[in-house]
Short mmCIF file of C-alpha atoms in Angstrom, two decimals:
data_model
loop_
_atom_site.label_atom_id
_atom_site.label_comp_id
_atom_site.label_asym_id
_atom_site.label_seq_id
_atom_site.Cartn_x
_atom_site.Cartn_y
_atom_site.Cartn_z
CA UNK F 1 -111.87 62.08 -44.08
CA UNK F 2 -114.30 59.20 -44.57
CA UNK F 3 -113.73 55.76 -43.02
CA UNK F 4 -113.01 54.31 -46.47
CA UNK F 5 -110.29 56.84 -47.25
CA UNK F 6 -106.84 55.45 -46.39
CA UNK F 7 -104.69 57.55 -44.10
CA UNK F 8 -101.90 59.33 -45.95
CA UNK F 9 -98.57 57.52 -45.64
CA UNK F 10 -95.80 59.18 -43.69
CA UNK F 11 -92.61 59.69 -45.69
CA UNK F 12 -89.05 60.13 -44.55
CA UNK F 13 -89.19 63.80 -45.45
CA UNK F 14 -92.33 64.16 -43.33
CA UNK F 15 -90.74 62.88 -40.13
CA UNK F 16 -87.04 63.71 -40.36
CA UNK F 17 -87.40 67.09 -38.67
CA UNK F 18 -89.32 65.67 -35.71
CA UNK F 19 -86.83 62.81 -35.40
CA UNK F 20 -83.97 65.30 -35.29
CA UNK F 21 -85.72 67.48 -32.72
CA UNK F 22 -86.54 64.53 -30.49
CA UNK F 23 -82.95 63.27 -30.61
CA UNK F 24 -81.62 66.73 -29.72
CA UNK F 25 -83.95 66.84 -26.69
CA UNK F 26 -82.25 63.74 -25.31
CA UNK F 27 -79.23 65.14 -23.46
CA UNK F 28 -76.28 62.91 -24.36
CA UNK F 29 -73.50 65.28 -23.32
CA UNK F 30 -70.15 63.50 -23.21
CA UNK F 31 -67.65 64.95 -20.73
CA UNK F 32 -65.18 62.15 -21.35
CA UNK F 33 -65.36 60.76 -17.82
CA UNK F 34 -68.81 59.08 -17.49
CA UNK F 35 -70.09 62.09 -15.55
CA UNK F 36 -72.66 62.91 -18.24
CA UNK F 37 -76.11 61.39 -18.64
CA UNK F 38 -74.86 58.75 -21.09
CA UNK F 39 -76.40 57.59 -24.34
CA UNK F 40 -78.78 54.91 -23.01
CA UNK F 41 -81.93 56.98 -23.52
CA UNK F 42 -80.93 57.79 -27.11
CA UNK F 43 -80.08 54.14 -27.78
CA UNK F 44 -83.52 53.09 -26.55
CA UNK F 45 -85.20 55.79 -28.62
CA UNK F 46 -83.41 54.63 -31.78
CA UNK F 47 -84.16 50.98 -31.02
CA UNK F 48 -87.85 51.76 -30.60
CA UNK F 49 -87.98 53.59 -33.93
CA UNK F 50 -86.28 50.69 -35.70
CA UNK F 51 -88.43 48.03 -34.02
CA UNK F 52 -91.59 49.87 -35.12
CA UNK F 53 -90.74 49.01 -38.75
CA UNK F 54 -89.84 45.38 -38.15
CA UNK F 55 -86.13 45.36 -37.34
CA UNK F 56 -84.59 43.60 -34.34
CA UNK F 57 -82.11 46.13 -32.95
CA UNK F 58 -79.56 45.21 -30.30
CA UNK F 59 -78.66 47.64 -27.52
CA UNK F 60 -75.10 47.06 -26.30
CA UNK F 61 -73.91 48.79 -23.14
CA UNK F 62 -70.16 49.04 -22.62
CA UNK F 63 -70.43 50.88 -19.29
CA UNK F 64 -73.41 51.95 -17.23
CA UNK F 65 -75.42 54.29 -19.45
CA UNK F 66 -72.96 54.14 -22.37
CA UNK F 67 -75.08 52.32 -24.92
CA UNK F 68 -75.03 51.83 -28.70
CA UNK F 69 -77.74 50.43 -30.98
CA UNK F 70 -77.02 48.11 -33.92
CA UNK F 71 -79.41 46.55 -36.44
CA UNK F 72 -79.10 44.74 -39.76
CA UNK F 73 -81.44 45.17 -42.73
CA UNK F 74 -81.59 42.19 -45.06
CA UNK F 75 -80.99 43.22 -48.65
CA UNK F 76 -82.26 41.82 -51.92
CA UNK F 77 -78.93 40.05 -52.41
CA UNK F 78 -77.38 39.09 -49.08
CA UNK F 79 -74.52 37.35 -50.87
CA UNK F 80 -73.10 40.77 -51.71
CA UNK F 81 -70.79 42.53 -49.24
CA UNK F 82 -72.76 44.63 -46.74
CA UNK F 83 -72.75 48.41 -46.22
CA UNK F 84 -72.42 50.08 -42.81
CA UNK F 85 -74.21 53.36 -42.05
CA UNK F 86 -72.97 54.71 -38.73
CA UNK F 87 -73.61 57.75 -36.59
CA UNK F 88 -72.95 58.73 -33.00
CA UNK F 89 -75.57 59.85 -30.51
CA UNK F 90 -73.30 61.59 -27.99
CA UNK F 91 -72.62 65.32 -28.16
CA UNK F 92 -70.13 67.73 -26.65
CA UNK F 93 -71.45 69.73 -23.66
CA UNK F 94 -73.22 73.06 -24.08
CA UNK F 95 -73.79 76.02 -21.75
CA UNK F 96 -77.40 77.14 -22.23
CA UNK F 97 -76.61 80.73 -21.15
CA UNK F 98 -74.47 81.18 -24.27
CA UNK F 99 -77.17 80.11 -26.74
CA UNK F 100 -79.92 82.04 -28.53
CA UNK F 101 -82.18 78.99 -28.15
CA UNK F 102 -81.74 76.33 -25.49
CA UNK F 103 -79.24 73.73 -26.76
CA UNK F 104 -81.49 70.82 -25.83
CA UNK F 105 -84.79 72.26 -27.00
CA UNK F 106 -84.69 71.26 -30.66
CA UNK F 107 -86.41 74.55 -31.40
CA UNK F 108 -87.23 75.54 -34.97
CA UNK F 109 -86.34 79.13 -35.81
CA UNK F 110 -85.21 80.96 -38.96
CA UNK F 111 -85.71 77.83 -41.03
CA UNK F 112 -83.36 75.72 -38.89
CA UNK F 113 -83.49 73.12 -36.15
CA UNK F 114 -81.38 74.46 -33.27
CA UNK F 115 -79.57 72.48 -30.64
CA UNK F 116 -76.47 70.63 -29.59
CA UNK F 117 -75.95 67.82 -32.08
CA UNK F 118 -77.89 69.49 -34.90
CA UNK F 119 -74.93 68.93 -37.26
CA UNK F 120 -72.71 66.76 -35.05
CA UNK F 121 -74.45 64.48 -35.65
CA UNK F 122 -78.07 63.95 -34.76
CA UNK F 123 -79.02 65.33 -38.17
CA UNK F 124 -77.50 62.28 -39.87
CA UNK F 125 -78.96 59.99 -37.21
CA UNK F 126 -82.40 61.42 -37.96
CA UNK F 127 -81.93 61.25 -41.74
CA UNK F 128 -80.86 57.61 -41.48
CA UNK F 129 -83.82 56.72 -39.27
CA UNK F 130 -86.22 58.57 -41.58
CA UNK F 131 -84.97 56.85 -44.73
CA UNK F 132 -84.85 53.38 -43.19
CA UNK F 133 -88.32 53.71 -41.68
CA UNK F 134 -89.78 54.96 -44.96
CA UNK F 135 -88.19 52.16 -46.98
CA UNK F 136 -89.26 49.41 -44.60
CA UNK F 137 -92.81 50.75 -44.28
CA UNK F 138 -93.12 50.69 -48.06
CA UNK F 139 -91.38 47.33 -48.49
CA UNK F 140 -88.36 48.70 -50.35
CA UNK F 141 -85.42 46.52 -49.39
CA UNK F 142 -81.89 47.76 -50.14
CA UNK F 143 -79.87 46.05 -52.88
CA UNK F 144 -77.56 44.50 -50.25
CA UNK F 145 -77.49 44.08 -46.48
CA UNK F 146 -77.13 47.31 -44.51
CA UNK F 147 -75.84 47.42 -40.94
CA UNK F 148 -76.99 50.41 -38.92
CA UNK F 149 -74.90 51.55 -35.94
CA UNK F 150 -75.89 54.41 -33.63
CA UNK F 151 -72.89 54.78 -31.38
CA UNK F 152 -71.85 56.07 -27.99
CA UNK F 153 -68.72 58.01 -27.07
CA UNK F 154 -67.47 59.28 -30.44
CA UNK F 155 -66.75 62.70 -28.95
CA UNK F 156 -64.22 61.17 -26.52
CA UNK F 157 -62.51 58.81 -28.95
CA UNK F 158 -65.11 56.04 -29.25
CA UNK F 159 -63.67 53.79 -26.54
CA UNK F 160 -67.14 53.02 -25.17
CA UNK F 161 -68.82 52.98 -28.56
CA UNK F 162 -67.31 51.97 -31.89
CA UNK F 163 -64.07 50.71 -30.37
CA UNK F 164 -65.97 48.53 -27.88
CA UNK F 165 -68.10 47.03 -30.66
CA UNK F 166 -65.13 46.35 -32.94
CA UNK F 167 -63.16 44.72 -30.12
CA UNK F 168 -65.98 42.74 -28.51
CA UNK F 169 -68.86 42.36 -31.00
CA UNK F 170 -67.24 42.30 -34.41
CA UNK F 171 -69.65 39.60 -35.61
CA UNK F 172 -72.24 42.37 -35.93
CA UNK F 173 -70.24 43.67 -38.89
CA UNK F 174 -69.73 40.36 -40.66
CA UNK F 175 -69.53 40.86 -44.42
CA UNK F 176 -69.30 44.67 -44.23
CA UNK F 177 -66.76 46.10 -46.67
CA UNK F 178 -67.80 49.77 -46.99
CA UNK F 179 -69.25 52.43 -44.71
CA UNK F 180 -70.60 55.96 -44.69
CA UNK F 181 -70.62 58.26 -41.68
CA UNK F 182 -70.32 61.88 -40.65
CA UNK F 183 -68.72 65.11 -41.90
CA UNK F 184 -69.06 64.65 -45.63
CA UNK F 185 -71.57 65.28 -48.39
CA UNK F 186 -72.17 68.91 -47.37
CA UNK F 187 -72.27 71.65 -49.98
CA UNK F 188 -70.04 74.59 -50.82
CA UNK F 189 -71.62 76.99 -53.30
CA UNK F 190 -69.08 78.24 -55.84
CA UNK F 191 -71.53 80.20 -58.00
CA UNK F 192 -75.05 79.93 -59.41
CA UNK F 193 -73.93 77.17 -61.77
CA UNK F 194 -71.83 75.02 -59.46
CA UNK F 195 -72.09 73.58 -55.99
CA UNK F 196 -69.31 71.35 -54.66
CA UNK F 197 -70.22 68.55 -52.26
CA UNK F 198 -67.26 67.52 -50.14
CA UNK F 199 -66.96 63.76 -49.62
CA UNK F 200 -64.60 62.76 -46.84
CA UNK F 201 -62.05 60.22 -48.10
CA UNK F 202 -59.32 60.95 -45.55
CA UNK F 203 -58.95 62.16 -42.00
CA UNK F 204 -56.08 63.22 -39.81
CA UNK F 205 -54.77 61.04 -37.03
CA UNK F 206 -54.65 62.19 -33.45
CA UNK F 207 -52.34 62.41 -30.48
CA UNK F 208 -54.17 63.87 -27.49
CA UNK F 209 -51.24 64.48 -25.17
CA UNK F 210 -50.40 65.36 -21.60
CA UNK F 211 -47.22 67.41 -21.20
CA UNK F 212 -45.47 67.38 -17.84
CA UNK F 213 -42.54 69.35 -16.45
CA UNK F 214 -40.95 68.57 -13.09
CA UNK F 215 -39.33 71.45 -11.22
CA UNK F 216 -38.22 72.43 -7.75
CA UNK F 217 -40.99 73.30 -5.31
CA UNK F 218 -40.51 76.27 -3.02
CA UNK F 219 -41.81 79.43 -1.43
CA UNK F 220 -43.34 81.92 -3.82
CA UNK F 221 -41.41 84.82 -2.31
CA UNK F 222 -38.01 83.34 -3.11
CA UNK F 223 -35.97 83.24 -6.30
CA UNK F 224 -36.41 79.95 -8.14
CA UNK F 225 -34.63 79.21 -11.41
CA UNK F 226 -36.26 75.78 -11.72
CA UNK F 227 -39.92 76.80 -11.85
CA UNK F 228 -41.96 74.06 -13.56
CA UNK F 229 -44.68 76.51 -14.59
CA UNK F 230 -42.21 78.82 -16.33
CA UNK F 231 -40.58 75.96 -18.20
CA UNK F 232 -43.89 74.44 -19.26
CA UNK F 233 -45.44 77.74 -20.35
CA UNK F 234 -42.45 78.58 -22.51
CA UNK F 235 -42.65 75.18 -24.18
CA UNK F 236 -46.42 75.38 -24.69
CA UNK F 237 -46.09 78.87 -26.14
CA UNK F 238 -43.48 77.66 -28.62
CA UNK F 239 -45.75 74.82 -29.65
CA UNK F 240 -48.90 76.92 -29.84
CA UNK F 241 -47.22 79.49 -32.11
CA UNK F 242 -45.43 76.98 -34.30
CA UNK F 243 -46.61 76.76 -37.91
CA UNK F 244 -45.97 73.27 -39.22
CA UNK F 245 -44.91 73.03 -42.90
CA UNK F 246 -47.49 72.50 -45.64
CA UNK F 247 -47.75 68.85 -46.65
CA UNK F 248 -50.10 68.14 -49.56
CA UNK F 249 -51.51 64.62 -49.27
CA UNK F 250 -53.12 62.81 -52.20
CA UNK F 251 -56.62 63.76 -51.04
CA UNK F 252 -55.82 67.41 -50.36
CA UNK F 253 -54.07 67.71 -53.72
CA UNK F 254 -57.14 66.23 -55.44
CA UNK F 255 -59.41 68.67 -53.63
CA UNK F 256 -57.27 71.65 -54.58
CA UNK F 257 -57.22 70.49 -58.21
CA UNK F 258 -61.03 70.26 -58.19
CA UNK F 259 -61.27 73.65 -56.53
CA UNK F 260 -58.90 75.20 -59.03
CA UNK F 261 -61.03 73.89 -61.88
CA UNK F 262 -64.26 75.06 -60.20
CA UNK F 263 -62.94 78.57 -59.58
CA UNK F 264 -61.20 78.80 -62.92
CA UNK F 265 -57.99 80.01 -61.31
CA UNK F 266 -54.55 78.59 -60.67
CA UNK F 267 -54.06 77.82 -56.99
CA UNK F 268 -50.54 78.23 -55.69
CA UNK F 269 -49.58 75.50 -53.18
CA UNK F 270 -46.89 77.85 -51.86
CA UNK F 271 -49.48 80.50 -51.03
CA UNK F 272 -52.15 78.66 -49.08
CA UNK F 273 -53.43 81.83 -47.39
CA UNK F 274 -54.65 83.10 -50.76
CA UNK F 275 -56.25 79.73 -51.48
CA UNK F 276 -58.08 79.65 -48.16
CA UNK F 277 -59.36 83.18 -48.69
CA UNK F 278 -61.44 81.84 -51.57
CA UNK F 279 -63.19 79.20 -49.44
CA UNK F 280 -65.33 81.27 -47.10
CA UNK F 281 -66.82 79.30 -44.21
CA UNK F 282 -65.15 75.98 -45.00
CA UNK F 283 -61.67 77.51 -44.83
CA UNK F 284 -61.42 76.39 -41.19
CA UNK F 285 -61.98 72.77 -42.16
CA UNK F 286 -59.71 72.78 -45.20
CA UNK F 287 -56.99 74.97 -43.73
CA UNK F 288 -56.25 72.47 -40.99
CA UNK F 289 -55.71 69.70 -43.56
CA UNK F 290 -52.74 71.42 -45.18
CA UNK F 291 -50.37 70.72 -42.30
CA UNK F 292 -50.03 68.94 -38.97
CA UNK F 293 -51.40 70.88 -36.00
CA UNK F 294 -50.94 70.98 -32.24
CA UNK F 295 -53.33 73.10 -30.18
CA UNK F 296 -52.75 73.62 -26.44
CA UNK F 297 -56.12 73.18 -24.73
CA UNK F 298 -55.59 72.82 -20.94
CA UNK F 299 -53.14 73.95 -18.26
CA UNK F 300 -52.76 72.81 -14.67
CA UNK F 301 -50.34 73.57 -11.82
CA UNK F 302 -50.16 74.64 -8.22
CA UNK F 303 -52.50 74.72 -5.24
CA UNK F 304 -51.66 77.98 -3.41
CA UNK F 305 -50.59 81.42 -4.54
CA UNK F 306 -47.43 81.53 -2.41
CA UNK F 307 -46.22 78.01 -3.25
CA UNK F 308 -44.17 77.25 -6.36
CA UNK F 309 -45.33 73.77 -7.39
CA UNK F 310 -42.97 70.95 -8.23
CA UNK F 311 -44.95 69.94 -11.30
CA UNK F 312 -46.92 71.58 -14.10
CA UNK F 313 -49.04 69.93 -16.79
CA UNK F 314 -50.69 70.87 -20.05
CA UNK F 315 -52.88 69.06 -22.57
CA UNK F 316 -52.50 69.37 -26.32
CA UNK F 317 -54.75 68.26 -29.17
CA UNK F 318 -52.34 67.06 -31.83
CA UNK F 319 -53.46 66.06 -35.35
CA UNK F 320 -51.28 64.62 -38.08
CA UNK F 321 -51.83 64.08 -41.79
CA UNK F 322 -51.89 60.60 -43.37
CA UNK F 323 -48.29 59.51 -43.88
CA UNK F 324 -46.77 62.19 -41.60
CA UNK F 325 -47.04 60.79 -38.06
CA UNK F 326 -43.29 60.18 -37.58
CA UNK F 327 -42.46 63.68 -38.80
CA UNK F 328 -45.09 65.14 -36.47
CA UNK F 329 -43.77 63.39 -33.36
CA UNK F 330 -40.18 64.35 -34.17
CA UNK F 331 -41.24 67.99 -34.61
CA UNK F 332 -43.08 67.91 -31.29
CA UNK F 333 -40.07 66.69 -29.35
CA UNK F 334 -37.80 69.24 -31.01
CA UNK F 335 -40.16 72.13 -30.24
CA UNK F 336 -40.94 71.09 -26.67
CA UNK F 337 -37.36 70.39 -25.63
CA UNK F 338 -35.83 67.81 -23.29
CA UNK F 339 -37.46 69.05 -20.07
CA UNK F 340 -41.00 68.25 -21.22
CA UNK F 341 -42.32 64.71 -20.79
CA UNK F 342 -44.91 63.85 -23.45
CA UNK F 343 -47.44 61.04 -23.08
CA UNK F 344 -50.56 60.14 -25.04
CA UNK F 345 -53.96 60.42 -23.42
CA UNK F 346 -55.55 59.04 -26.58
CA UNK F 347 -53.99 58.28 -29.95
CA UNK F 348 -55.42 57.00 -33.21
CA UNK F 349 -54.36 56.61 -36.80
CA UNK F 350 -54.93 58.72 -39.89
CA UNK F 351 -57.03 57.32 -42.74
CA UNK F 352 -57.04 57.78 -46.49
CA UNK F 353 -58.83 56.00 -49.34
CA UNK F 354 -59.33 56.73 -53.01
CA UNK F 355 -62.19 58.67 -54.54
CA UNK F 356 -63.35 55.88 -56.81
CA UNK F 357 -65.55 52.81 -57.04
CA UNK F 358 -69.26 52.02 -57.27
CA UNK F 359 -70.08 53.55 -53.88
CA UNK F 360 -68.58 56.90 -54.88
CA UNK F 361 -70.51 56.72 -58.15
CA UNK F 362 -73.72 56.13 -56.15
CA UNK F 363 -73.01 59.23 -54.06
CA UNK F 364 -72.36 61.37 -57.13
CA UNK F 365 -75.48 60.11 -58.91
CA UNK F 366 -77.73 60.71 -55.89
CA UNK F 367 -76.43 64.23 -55.35
CA UNK F 368 -76.74 65.16 -59.01
CA UNK F 369 -80.33 63.87 -59.16
CA UNK F 370 -81.38 66.18 -56.31
CA UNK F 371 -79.13 69.12 -57.20
CA UNK F 372 -78.35 69.48 -60.93
CA UNK F 373 -75.39 71.78 -60.26
CA UNK F 374 -73.77 69.34 -57.81
CA UNK F 375 -70.21 68.09 -58.20
CA UNK F 376 -68.84 65.64 -55.65
CA UNK F 377 -65.17 66.13 -54.66
CA UNK F 378 -62.91 64.37 -52.15
CA UNK F 379 -61.53 66.12 -49.09
CA UNK F 380 -59.60 65.40 -45.90
CA UNK F 381 -61.24 65.91 -42.50
CA UNK F 382 -59.13 67.78 -39.95
CA UNK F 383 -60.71 65.85 -37.08
CA UNK F 384 -61.46 62.17 -36.58
CA UNK F 385 -64.53 59.94 -36.54
CA UNK F 386 -65.55 56.40 -35.63
CA UNK F 387 -64.27 55.38 -39.06
CA UNK F 388 -60.89 54.86 -37.36
CA UNK F 389 -62.31 51.90 -35.44
CA UNK F 390 -64.15 50.39 -38.39
CA UNK F 391 -61.03 50.64 -40.53
CA UNK F 392 -59.53 47.97 -38.26
CA UNK F 393 -62.11 45.55 -39.68
CA UNK F 394 -60.95 46.28 -43.23
CA UNK F 395 -63.98 48.48 -43.91
CA UNK F 396 -63.47 51.26 -46.46
CA UNK F 397 -64.93 54.38 -44.88
CA UNK F 398 -66.33 57.61 -46.33
CA UNK F 399 -67.88 60.70 -44.80
CA UNK F 400 -71.27 61.12 -46.48
CA UNK F 401 -74.04 62.85 -44.54
CA UNK F 402 -75.56 64.89 -47.38
CA UNK F 403 -76.73 68.45 -46.74
CA UNK F 404 -77.43 71.28 -49.17
CA UNK F 405 -76.52 74.39 -47.21
CA UNK F 406 -77.23 78.08 -47.73
CA UNK F 407 -74.00 79.84 -48.75
CA UNK F 408 -74.16 82.23 -45.80
CA UNK F 409 -74.23 79.49 -43.13
CA UNK F 410 -70.93 79.05 -41.27
CA UNK F 411 -71.13 75.27 -41.37
CA UNK F 412 -67.65 74.69 -39.93
CA UNK F 413 -68.54 76.96 -37.02
CA UNK F 414 -71.53 74.77 -36.15
CA UNK F 415 -69.33 71.88 -35.00
CA UNK F 416 -68.94 72.14 -31.21
CA UNK F 417 -69.98 75.78 -31.52
CA UNK F 418 -72.59 77.98 -29.88
CA UNK F 419 -75.98 78.17 -31.68
CA UNK F 420 -75.42 74.93 -33.60
CA UNK F 421 -78.24 74.46 -36.09
CA UNK F 422 -79.17 72.65 -39.30
CA UNK F 423 -81.52 73.92 -42.04
CA UNK F 424 -84.89 72.17 -42.23
CA UNK F 425 -84.60 72.07 -46.02
CA UNK F 426 -81.14 70.55 -45.65
CA UNK F 427 -82.53 67.67 -43.61
CA UNK F 428 -85.19 66.92 -46.20
CA UNK F 429 -82.62 67.16 -48.98
CA UNK F 430 -80.43 64.68 -47.09
CA UNK F 431 -83.30 62.21 -46.83
CA UNK F 432 -83.90 62.34 -50.59
CA UNK F 433 -80.22 61.90 -51.39
CA UNK F 434 -79.70 59.04 -48.94
CA UNK F 435 -82.77 57.26 -50.28
CA UNK F 436 -81.44 57.48 -53.86
CA UNK F 437 -77.97 56.49 -52.68
CA UNK F 438 -79.30 53.32 -51.03
CA UNK F 439 -81.13 52.41 -54.25
CA UNK F 440 -77.78 52.24 -56.03
CA UNK F 441 -75.42 51.20 -53.25
#
């Protein structure tokens, strides 16, 4: 290349893969008790990438090492309400011995970037950084102000991330009325002529609970009819095997109507097993949105094999559908019985919004432009996101982290799973869609 030839410009598609790999290599494992490395290194990395293109990011630390990064991009018309794009930088832990490729290597293999956080959610973090950097390098301002938030602690409820910012730094979100975040905009291939893209417009609420039973302590060799472990295990078994009734919320009903039309078959709400059988890999996500759920996840009791303890505990991950929290709690108490004391470790609300408005239209238009057989549809997320915190500010939240996925990829299994990975082509697709989306947001 001669001295007079300008260097080729770097685009968002050019750098998104490297951004994703570099983020994955920063271990941000969240154990829920500050024992992990924290998110400070990731916050500094993000801040550096944003500062390189002229932004003035703020790093806010809620606890030693638990840091989030926030920046605002001035739009062409700052009098309009602003848009929030948020993602979290923490990840759930991973045991390297279980993985094909090291979970913090960011290795590229079989057309994918591998590693913890590849889909939850350093892929969206990387796509956002790539798009923003490309637009600012080329002088393309968004139509309205955009607030960027790269957050700590989402995997443990957001107390040290989104919740801390909403409670203590809400001025950073002044003027924001709408937001996009994780677990939405991914594809489900119906056939060669139709691909559904699921936009999250609702999510279940949560009750992470500790269950406690008090009993009579004693010697393990003696008869004891007041054994706390026995009582607790029977209650937990009842709960773990209980199948809560189907409750079709507005969002789930809309999704099933769209699915029925896409498949060209009548879906029977009374036979959800047959419906789920048609959904392949996303059945795990959708199946859990048909009813409330309560999954026992931890047990604890005793300190010596020949001592009957006086107390036994269990932890349960409870999730309830929008509008069904009271029913859920009443069912829990009935199933567990009077001997079990139930207390929340962490609780948060369910969310639901409509699938309408200019922002939804911008999503649909952007997807269709990059994938002619795309059809955007609303769905309910079985888990929860930082949207719960931002909803407290009156912000209307959607899940929109666009990915076009190969039909054979078990996308639902990637979340918190072994061998988490995201297709390279999917990342580049997401950059193109987000860029178009911002043009029309």
